[in-house]
PDB file of C-alpha atoms in Angstrom:
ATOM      1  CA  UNK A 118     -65.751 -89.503  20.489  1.00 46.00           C
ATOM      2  CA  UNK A 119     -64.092 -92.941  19.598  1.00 50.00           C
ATOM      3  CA  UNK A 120     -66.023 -96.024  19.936  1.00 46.00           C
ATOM      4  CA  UNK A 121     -63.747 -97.263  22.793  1.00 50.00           C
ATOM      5  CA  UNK A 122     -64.137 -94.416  25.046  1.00 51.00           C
ATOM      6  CA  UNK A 123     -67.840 -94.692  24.093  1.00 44.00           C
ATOM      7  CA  UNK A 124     -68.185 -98.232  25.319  1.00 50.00           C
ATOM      8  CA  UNK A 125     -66.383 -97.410  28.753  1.00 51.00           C
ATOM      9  CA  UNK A 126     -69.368 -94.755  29.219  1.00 46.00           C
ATOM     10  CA  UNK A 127     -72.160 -96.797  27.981  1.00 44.00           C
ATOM     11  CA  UNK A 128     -71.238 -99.587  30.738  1.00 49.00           C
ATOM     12  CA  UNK A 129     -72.883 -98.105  33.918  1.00 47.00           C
ATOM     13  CA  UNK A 130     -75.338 -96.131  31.700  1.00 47.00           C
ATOM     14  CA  UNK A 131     -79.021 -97.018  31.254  1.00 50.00           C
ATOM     15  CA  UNK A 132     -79.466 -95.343  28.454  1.00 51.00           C
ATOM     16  CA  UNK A 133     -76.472 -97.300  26.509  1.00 56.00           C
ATOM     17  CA  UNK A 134     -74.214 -94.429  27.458  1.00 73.00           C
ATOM     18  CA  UNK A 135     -76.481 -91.252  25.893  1.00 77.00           C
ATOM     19  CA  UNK A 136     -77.438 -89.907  28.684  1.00 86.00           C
ATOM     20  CA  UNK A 137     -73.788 -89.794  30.317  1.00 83.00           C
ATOM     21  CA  UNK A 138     -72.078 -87.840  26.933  1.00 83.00           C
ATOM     22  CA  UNK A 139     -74.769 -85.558  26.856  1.00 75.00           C
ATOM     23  CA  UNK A 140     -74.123 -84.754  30.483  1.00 81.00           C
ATOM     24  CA  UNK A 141     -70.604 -83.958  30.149  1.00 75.00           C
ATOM     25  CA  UNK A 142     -70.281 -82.780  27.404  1.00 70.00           C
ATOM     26  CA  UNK A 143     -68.712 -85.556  25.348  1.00 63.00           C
ATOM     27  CA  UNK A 144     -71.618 -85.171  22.144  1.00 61.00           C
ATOM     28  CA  UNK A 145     -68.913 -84.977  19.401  1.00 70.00           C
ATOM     29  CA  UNK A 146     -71.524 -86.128  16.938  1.00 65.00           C
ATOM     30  CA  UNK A 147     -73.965 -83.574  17.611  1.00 71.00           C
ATOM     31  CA  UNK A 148     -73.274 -80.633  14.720  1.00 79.00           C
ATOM     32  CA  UNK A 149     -74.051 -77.822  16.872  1.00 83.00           C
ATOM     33  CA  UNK A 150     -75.834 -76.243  14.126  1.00 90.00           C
ATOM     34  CA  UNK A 151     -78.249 -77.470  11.384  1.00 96.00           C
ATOM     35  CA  UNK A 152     -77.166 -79.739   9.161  1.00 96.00           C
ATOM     36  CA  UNK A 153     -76.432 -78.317   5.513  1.00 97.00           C
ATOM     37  CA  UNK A 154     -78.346 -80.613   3.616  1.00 97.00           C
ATOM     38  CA  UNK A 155     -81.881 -80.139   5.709  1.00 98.00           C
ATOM     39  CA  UNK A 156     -80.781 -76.525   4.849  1.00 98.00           C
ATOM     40  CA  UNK A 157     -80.484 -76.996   0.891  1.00 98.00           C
ATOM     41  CA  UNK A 158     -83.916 -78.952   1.103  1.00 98.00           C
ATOM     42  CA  UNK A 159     -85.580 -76.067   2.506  1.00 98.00           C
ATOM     43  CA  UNK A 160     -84.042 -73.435   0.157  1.00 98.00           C
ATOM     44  CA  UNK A 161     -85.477 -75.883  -2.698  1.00 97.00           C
ATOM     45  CA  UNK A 162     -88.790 -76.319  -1.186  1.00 97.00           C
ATOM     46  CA  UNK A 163     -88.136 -79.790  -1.175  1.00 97.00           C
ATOM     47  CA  UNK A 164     -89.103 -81.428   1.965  1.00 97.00           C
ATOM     48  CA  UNK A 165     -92.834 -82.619   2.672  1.00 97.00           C
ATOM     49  CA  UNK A 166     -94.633 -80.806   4.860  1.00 97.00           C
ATOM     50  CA  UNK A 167     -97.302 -82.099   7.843  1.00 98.00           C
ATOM     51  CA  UNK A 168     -95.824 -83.671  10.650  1.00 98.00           C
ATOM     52  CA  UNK A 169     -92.095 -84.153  11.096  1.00 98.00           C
ATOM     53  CA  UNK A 170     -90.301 -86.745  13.076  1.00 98.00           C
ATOM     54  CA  UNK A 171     -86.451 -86.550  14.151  1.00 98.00           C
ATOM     55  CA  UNK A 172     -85.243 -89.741  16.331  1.00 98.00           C
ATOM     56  CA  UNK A 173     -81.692 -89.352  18.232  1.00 95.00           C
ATOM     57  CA  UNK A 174     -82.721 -85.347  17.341  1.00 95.00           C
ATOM     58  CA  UNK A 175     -79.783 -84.218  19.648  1.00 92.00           C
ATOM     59  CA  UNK A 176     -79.820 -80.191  19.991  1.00 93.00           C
ATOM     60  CA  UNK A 177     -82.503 -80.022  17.562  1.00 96.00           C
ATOM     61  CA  UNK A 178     -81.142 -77.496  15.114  1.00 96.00           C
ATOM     62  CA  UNK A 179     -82.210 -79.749  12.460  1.00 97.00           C
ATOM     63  CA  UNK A 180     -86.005 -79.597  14.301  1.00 98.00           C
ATOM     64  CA  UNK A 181     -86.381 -75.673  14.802  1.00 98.00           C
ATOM     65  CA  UNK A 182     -84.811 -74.992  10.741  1.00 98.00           C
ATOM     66  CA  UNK A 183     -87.912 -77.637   9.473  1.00 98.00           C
ATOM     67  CA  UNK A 184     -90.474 -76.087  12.119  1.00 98.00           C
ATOM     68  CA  UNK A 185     -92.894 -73.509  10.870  1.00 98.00           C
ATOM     69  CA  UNK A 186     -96.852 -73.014  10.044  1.00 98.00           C
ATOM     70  CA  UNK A 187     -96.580 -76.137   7.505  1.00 98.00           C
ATOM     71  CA  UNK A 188     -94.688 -78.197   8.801  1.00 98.00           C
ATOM     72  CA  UNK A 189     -94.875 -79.647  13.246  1.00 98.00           C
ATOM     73  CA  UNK A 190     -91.751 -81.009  14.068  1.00 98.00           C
ATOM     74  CA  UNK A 191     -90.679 -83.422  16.466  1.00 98.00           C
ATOM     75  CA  UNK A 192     -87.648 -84.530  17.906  1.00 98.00           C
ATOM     76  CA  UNK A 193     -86.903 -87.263  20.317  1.00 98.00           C
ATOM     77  CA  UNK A 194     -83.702 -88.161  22.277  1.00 95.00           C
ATOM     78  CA  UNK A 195     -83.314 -90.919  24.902  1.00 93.00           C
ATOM     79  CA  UNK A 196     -80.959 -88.460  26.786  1.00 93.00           C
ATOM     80  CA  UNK A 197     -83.151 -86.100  29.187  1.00 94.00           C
ATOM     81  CA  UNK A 198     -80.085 -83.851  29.687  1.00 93.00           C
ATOM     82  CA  UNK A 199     -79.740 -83.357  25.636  1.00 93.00           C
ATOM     83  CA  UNK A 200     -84.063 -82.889  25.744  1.00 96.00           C
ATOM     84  CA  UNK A 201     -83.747 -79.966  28.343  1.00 95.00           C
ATOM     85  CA  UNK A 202     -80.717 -78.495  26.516  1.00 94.00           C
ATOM     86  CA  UNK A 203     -82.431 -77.918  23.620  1.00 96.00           C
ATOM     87  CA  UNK A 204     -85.597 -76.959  25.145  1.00 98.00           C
ATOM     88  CA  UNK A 205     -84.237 -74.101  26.827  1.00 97.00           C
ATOM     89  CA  UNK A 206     -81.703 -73.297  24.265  1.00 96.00           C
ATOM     90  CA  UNK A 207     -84.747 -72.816  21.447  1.00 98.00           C
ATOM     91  CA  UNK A 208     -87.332 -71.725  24.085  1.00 97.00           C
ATOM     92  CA  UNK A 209     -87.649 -68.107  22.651  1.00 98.00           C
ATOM     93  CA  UNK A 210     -87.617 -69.651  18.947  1.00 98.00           C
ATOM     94  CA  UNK A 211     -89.968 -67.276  16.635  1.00 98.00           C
ATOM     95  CA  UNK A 212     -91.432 -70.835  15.647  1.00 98.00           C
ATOM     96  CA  UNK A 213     -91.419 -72.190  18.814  1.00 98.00           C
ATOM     97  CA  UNK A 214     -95.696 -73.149  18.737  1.00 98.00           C
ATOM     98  CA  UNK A 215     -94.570 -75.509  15.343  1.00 98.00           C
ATOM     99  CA  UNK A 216     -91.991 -77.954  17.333  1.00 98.00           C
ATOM    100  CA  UNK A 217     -91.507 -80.354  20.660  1.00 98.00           C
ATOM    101  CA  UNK A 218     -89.283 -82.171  22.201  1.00 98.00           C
ATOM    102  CA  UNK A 219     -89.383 -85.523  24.037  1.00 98.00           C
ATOM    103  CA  UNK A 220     -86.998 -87.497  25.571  1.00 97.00           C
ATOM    104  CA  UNK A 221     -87.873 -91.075  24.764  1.00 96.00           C
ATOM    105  CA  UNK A 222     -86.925 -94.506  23.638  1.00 95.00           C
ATOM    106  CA  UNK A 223     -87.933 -94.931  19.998  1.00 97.00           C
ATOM    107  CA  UNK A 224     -87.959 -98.256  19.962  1.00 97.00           C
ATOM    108  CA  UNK A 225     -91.151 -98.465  22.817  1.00 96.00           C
ATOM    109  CA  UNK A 226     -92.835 -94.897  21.776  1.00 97.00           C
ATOM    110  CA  UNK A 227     -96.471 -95.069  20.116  1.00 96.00           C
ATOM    111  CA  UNK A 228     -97.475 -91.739  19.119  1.00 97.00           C
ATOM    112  CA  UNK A 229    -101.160 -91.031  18.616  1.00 96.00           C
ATOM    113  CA  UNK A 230    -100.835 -89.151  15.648  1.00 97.00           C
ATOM    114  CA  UNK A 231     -98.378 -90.522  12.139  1.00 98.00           C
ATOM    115  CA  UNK A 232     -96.030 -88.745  10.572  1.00 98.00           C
ATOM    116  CA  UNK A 233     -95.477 -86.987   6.462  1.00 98.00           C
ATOM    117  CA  UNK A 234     -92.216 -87.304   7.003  1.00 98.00           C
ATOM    118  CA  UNK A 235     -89.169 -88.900   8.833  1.00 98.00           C
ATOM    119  CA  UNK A 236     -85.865 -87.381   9.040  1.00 98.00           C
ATOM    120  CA  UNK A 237     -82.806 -89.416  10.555  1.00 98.00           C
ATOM    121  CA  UNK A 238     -79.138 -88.302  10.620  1.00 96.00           C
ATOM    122  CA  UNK A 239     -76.538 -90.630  12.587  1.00 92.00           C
ATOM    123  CA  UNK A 240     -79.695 -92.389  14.613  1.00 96.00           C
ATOM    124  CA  UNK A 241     -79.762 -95.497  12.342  1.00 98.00           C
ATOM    125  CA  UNK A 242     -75.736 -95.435  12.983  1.00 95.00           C
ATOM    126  CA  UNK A 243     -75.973 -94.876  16.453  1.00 92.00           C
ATOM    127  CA  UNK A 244     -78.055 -98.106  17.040  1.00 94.00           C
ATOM    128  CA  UNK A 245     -76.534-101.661  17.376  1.00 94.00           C
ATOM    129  CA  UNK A 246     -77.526-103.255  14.160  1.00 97.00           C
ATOM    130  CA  UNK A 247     -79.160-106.246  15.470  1.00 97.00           C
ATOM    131  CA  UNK A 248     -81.925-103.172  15.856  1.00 97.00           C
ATOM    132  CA  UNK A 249     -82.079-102.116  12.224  1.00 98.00           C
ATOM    133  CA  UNK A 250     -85.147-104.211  11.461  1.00 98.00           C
ATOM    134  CA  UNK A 251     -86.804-102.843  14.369  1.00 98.00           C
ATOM    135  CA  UNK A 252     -85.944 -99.587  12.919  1.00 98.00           C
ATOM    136  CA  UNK A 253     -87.795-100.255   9.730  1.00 98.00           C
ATOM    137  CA  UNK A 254     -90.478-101.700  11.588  1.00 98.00           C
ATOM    138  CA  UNK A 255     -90.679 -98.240  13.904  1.00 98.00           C
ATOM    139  CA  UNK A 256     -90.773 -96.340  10.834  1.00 98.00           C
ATOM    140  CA  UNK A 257     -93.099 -97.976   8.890  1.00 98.00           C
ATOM    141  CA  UNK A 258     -95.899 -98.096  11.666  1.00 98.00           C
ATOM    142  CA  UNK A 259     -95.448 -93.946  12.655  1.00 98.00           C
ATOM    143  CA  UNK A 260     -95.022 -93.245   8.749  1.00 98.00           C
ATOM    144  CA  UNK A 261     -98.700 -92.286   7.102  1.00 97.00           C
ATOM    145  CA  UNK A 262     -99.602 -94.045   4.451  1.00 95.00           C
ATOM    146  CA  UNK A 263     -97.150 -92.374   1.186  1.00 94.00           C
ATOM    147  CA  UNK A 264     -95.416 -90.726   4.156  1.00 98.00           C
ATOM    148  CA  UNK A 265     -91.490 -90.131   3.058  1.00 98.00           C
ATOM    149  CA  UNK A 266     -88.305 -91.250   4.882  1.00 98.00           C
ATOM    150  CA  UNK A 267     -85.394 -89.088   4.718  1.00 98.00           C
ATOM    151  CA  UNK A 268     -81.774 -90.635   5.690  1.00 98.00           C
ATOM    152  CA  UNK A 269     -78.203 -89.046   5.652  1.00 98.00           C
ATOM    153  CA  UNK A 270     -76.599 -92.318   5.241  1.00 98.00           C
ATOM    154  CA  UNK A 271     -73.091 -92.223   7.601  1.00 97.00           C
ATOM    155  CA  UNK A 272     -70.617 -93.746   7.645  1.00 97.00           C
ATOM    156  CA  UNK A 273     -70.752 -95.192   4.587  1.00 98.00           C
ATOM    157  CA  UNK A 274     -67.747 -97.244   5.558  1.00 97.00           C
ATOM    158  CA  UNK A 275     -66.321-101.182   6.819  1.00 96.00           C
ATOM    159  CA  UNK A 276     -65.205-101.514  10.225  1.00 95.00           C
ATOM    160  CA  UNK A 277     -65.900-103.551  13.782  1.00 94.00           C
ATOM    161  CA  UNK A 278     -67.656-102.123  16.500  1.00 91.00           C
ATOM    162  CA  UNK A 279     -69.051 -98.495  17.314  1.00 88.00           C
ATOM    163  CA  UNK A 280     -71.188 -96.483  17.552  1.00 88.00           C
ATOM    164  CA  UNK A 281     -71.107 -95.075  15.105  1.00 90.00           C
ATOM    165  CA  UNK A 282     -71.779 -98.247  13.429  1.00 95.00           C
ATOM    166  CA  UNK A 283     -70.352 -98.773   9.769  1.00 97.00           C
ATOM    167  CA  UNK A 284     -73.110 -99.107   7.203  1.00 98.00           C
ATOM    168  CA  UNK A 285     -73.980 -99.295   3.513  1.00 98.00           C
ATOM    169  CA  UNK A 286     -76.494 -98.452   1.125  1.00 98.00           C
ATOM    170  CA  UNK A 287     -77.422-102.149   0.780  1.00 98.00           C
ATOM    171  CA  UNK A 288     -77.949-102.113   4.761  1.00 98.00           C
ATOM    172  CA  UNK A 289     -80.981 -99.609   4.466  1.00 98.00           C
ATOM    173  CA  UNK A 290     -81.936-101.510   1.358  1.00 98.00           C
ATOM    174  CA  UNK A 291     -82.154-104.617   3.487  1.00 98.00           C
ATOM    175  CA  UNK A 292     -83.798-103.560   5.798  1.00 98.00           C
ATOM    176  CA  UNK A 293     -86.615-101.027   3.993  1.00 98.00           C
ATOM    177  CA  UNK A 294     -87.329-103.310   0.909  1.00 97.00           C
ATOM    178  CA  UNK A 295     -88.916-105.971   2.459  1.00 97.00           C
ATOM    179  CA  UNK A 296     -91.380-103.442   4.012  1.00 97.00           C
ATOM    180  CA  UNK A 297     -92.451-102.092   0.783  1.00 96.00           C
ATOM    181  CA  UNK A 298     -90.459 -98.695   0.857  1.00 98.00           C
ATOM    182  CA  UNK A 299     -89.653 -97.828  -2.506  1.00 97.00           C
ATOM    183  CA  UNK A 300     -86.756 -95.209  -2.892  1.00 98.00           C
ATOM    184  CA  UNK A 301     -87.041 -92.307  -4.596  1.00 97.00           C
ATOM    185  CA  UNK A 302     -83.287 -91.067  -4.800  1.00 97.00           C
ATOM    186  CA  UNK A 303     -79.893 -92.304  -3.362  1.00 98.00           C
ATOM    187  CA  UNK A 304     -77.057 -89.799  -4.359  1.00 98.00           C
ATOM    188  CA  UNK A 305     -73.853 -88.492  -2.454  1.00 98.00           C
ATOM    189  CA  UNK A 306     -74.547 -85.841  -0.054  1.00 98.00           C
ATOM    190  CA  UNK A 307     -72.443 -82.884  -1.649  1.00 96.00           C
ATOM    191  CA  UNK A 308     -73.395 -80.746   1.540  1.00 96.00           C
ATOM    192  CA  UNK A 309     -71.740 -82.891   3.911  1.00 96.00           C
ATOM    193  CA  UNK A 310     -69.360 -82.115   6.330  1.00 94.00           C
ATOM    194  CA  UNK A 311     -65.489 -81.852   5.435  1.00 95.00           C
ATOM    195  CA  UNK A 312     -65.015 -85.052   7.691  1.00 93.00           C
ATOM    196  CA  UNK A 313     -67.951 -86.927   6.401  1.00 94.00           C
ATOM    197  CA  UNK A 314     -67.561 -86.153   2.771  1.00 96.00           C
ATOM    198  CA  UNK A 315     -66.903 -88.660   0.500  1.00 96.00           C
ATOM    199  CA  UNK A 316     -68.920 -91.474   2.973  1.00 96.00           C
ATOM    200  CA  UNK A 317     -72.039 -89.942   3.266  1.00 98.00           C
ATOM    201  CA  UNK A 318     -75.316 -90.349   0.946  1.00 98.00           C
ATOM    202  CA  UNK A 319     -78.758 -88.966   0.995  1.00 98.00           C
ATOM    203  CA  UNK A 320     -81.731 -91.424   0.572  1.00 98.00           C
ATOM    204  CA  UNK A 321     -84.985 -90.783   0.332  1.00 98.00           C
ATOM    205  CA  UNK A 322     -88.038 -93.506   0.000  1.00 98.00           C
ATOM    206  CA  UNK A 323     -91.854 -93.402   0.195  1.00 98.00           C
ATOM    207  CA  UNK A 324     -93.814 -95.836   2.362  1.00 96.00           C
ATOM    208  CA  UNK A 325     -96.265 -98.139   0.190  1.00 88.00           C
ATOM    209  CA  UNK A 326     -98.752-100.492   1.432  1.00 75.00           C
ATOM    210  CA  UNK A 327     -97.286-103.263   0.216  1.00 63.00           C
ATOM    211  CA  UNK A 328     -94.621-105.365   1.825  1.00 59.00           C
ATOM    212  CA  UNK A 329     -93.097-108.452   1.366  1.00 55.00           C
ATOM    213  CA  UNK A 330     -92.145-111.384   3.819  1.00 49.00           C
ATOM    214  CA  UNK A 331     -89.065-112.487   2.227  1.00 42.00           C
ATOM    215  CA  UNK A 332     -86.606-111.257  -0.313  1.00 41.00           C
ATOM    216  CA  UNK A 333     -86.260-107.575  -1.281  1.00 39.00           C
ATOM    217  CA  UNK A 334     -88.662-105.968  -3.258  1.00 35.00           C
ATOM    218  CA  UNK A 335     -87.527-103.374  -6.157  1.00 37.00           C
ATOM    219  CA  UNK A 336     -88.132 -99.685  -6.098  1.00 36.00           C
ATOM    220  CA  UNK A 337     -91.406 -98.659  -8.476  1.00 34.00           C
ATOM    221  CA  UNK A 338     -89.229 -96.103 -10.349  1.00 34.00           C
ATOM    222  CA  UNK A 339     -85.531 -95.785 -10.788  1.00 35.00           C
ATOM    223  CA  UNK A 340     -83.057 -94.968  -8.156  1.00 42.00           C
ATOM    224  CA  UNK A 341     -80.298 -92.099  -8.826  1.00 39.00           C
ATOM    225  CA  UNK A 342     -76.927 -93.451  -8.007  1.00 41.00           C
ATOM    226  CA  UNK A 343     -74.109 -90.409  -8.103  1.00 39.00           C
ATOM    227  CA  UNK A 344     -70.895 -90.683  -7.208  1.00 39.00           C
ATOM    228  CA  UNK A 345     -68.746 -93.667  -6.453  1.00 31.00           C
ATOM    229  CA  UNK A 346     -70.717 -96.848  -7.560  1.00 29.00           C
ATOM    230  CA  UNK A 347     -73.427 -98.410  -5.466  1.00 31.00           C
ATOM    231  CA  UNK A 348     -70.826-101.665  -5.671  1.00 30.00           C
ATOM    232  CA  UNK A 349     -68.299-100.395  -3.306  1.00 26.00           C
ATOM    233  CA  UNK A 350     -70.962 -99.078  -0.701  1.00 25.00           C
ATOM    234  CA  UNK A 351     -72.868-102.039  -0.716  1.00 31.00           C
ATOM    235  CA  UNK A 352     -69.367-104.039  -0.244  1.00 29.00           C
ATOM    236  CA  UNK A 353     -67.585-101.247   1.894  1.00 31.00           C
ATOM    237  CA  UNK A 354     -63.911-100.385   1.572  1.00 28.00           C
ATOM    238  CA  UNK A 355     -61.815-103.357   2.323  1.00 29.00           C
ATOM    239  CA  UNK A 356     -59.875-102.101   5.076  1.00 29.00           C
ATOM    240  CA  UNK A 357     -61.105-101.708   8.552  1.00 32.00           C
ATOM    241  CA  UNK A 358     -60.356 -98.786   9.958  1.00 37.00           C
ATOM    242  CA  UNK A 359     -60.570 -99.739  13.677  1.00 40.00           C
ATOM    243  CA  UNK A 360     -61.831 -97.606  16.412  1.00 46.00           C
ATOM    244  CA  UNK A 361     -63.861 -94.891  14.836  1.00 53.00           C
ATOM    245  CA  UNK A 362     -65.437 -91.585  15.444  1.00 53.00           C
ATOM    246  CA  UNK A 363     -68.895 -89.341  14.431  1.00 52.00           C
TER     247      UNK A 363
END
């Protein structure tokens, strides 16, 4: 969906226009299946286990592949038509005593209980980025203490409006540095999407317990940087693309 046609929904929608794609049908972000890189992790054993948390978790493919005896899953969406979707679409789910949904707004939910691990794909584009710091606030208070934040970064890119909201790797790094996240990894996703390769990156960081009220504060151990140069992500391409698409 392009960010026009997204705008004209989102005007008589309380939910910033969610709730009325999800309703008919107009979720051209959503994958419709699970995302190839959650896959990879899994076949390497390399996502945390605990408690998961998946904000703007759409269907929830990405929720039911993590789900199992070590690892509780759960995904939130502010659309109650996209919650009930994917509760009765993964209702008879083997696994389906190891994840929940809830329909929610991220920004006001207090869970009881922390989280291991954070996973978010096209939620931190999705939101206007006035919001990002409240983002890294959000995830820093549900994240346990050395709890890990997982982020498909998309679309790595440089133009006005959305959603999806252009971003860079200097964005996150904005935003999570000051709170005393220290990455782990930031490398091109090579399991992305045709249309999303080439402006997508996986980054991973742990949550310390230190954080810093001004400036940005370096990662404790070195960052992998693959691909094109962290200089033109943290610049963007120079050309705006204009109205833009998931």
């Amino acid at each position: 969906m392009k960010s026009s046609e997204f705008q004209k929904l989102a005007e008589l929608d309380p939910t910033g226009g969610w709730e009325t794609c999800w309703k008919y049908g107009k979720q051209k972000w959503d994958l419709g299946k699970e995302t190839p890189a959650v896959l990879d992790l899994l076949r390497k054993d390399a996502l945390p286990k605990g408690r998961i948390f998946v904000p703007g978790c759409g269907t929830g493919y990405d929720v039911v592949a993590m789900a199992g005896p070590d690892r509780y899953v759960v995904g939130m969406d502010i659309s109650e038509t996209c919650v009930r979707k994917s509760q009765e679409l993964f209702s008879g789910s083997p696994n389906v005593n190891y994840f929940t949904f809830l329909q929610g707004d991220f920004f006001k939910w207090n869970p009881e209980d922390k989280f291991d691990l954070i996973f978010d794909y096209t939620f931190f584009c999705a939101i206007d980025p006035s919001m990002r710091k409240a983002w890294g606030q959000k995830m820093r208070d549900i994240l346990n203490p050395n709890g890990e934040l997982i982020a498909l970064m998309f679309p790595l890119d440089n133009y006005p409006g959305g959603p999806p909201f252009a971003l860079s790797v200097s964005d996150y790094e904005d935003v999570l540095n000051p709170l005393g996240f220290n990455a782990l990894c930031i490398e091109d996703n090579a399991m992305a999407i045709p249309p999303r390769m080439g402006r997508e990156k996986l980054g991973r960081w742990t949550k310390s317990d230190v954080t810093q009220s001004t400036g940005g504060v370096q990662p404790s151990m070195d960052v992998t940087l693959t691909g094109q140069s962290a200089a033109h992500y943290k610049e963007g391409p120079s050309t705006p693309r204009g109205d833009r698409e998931y």
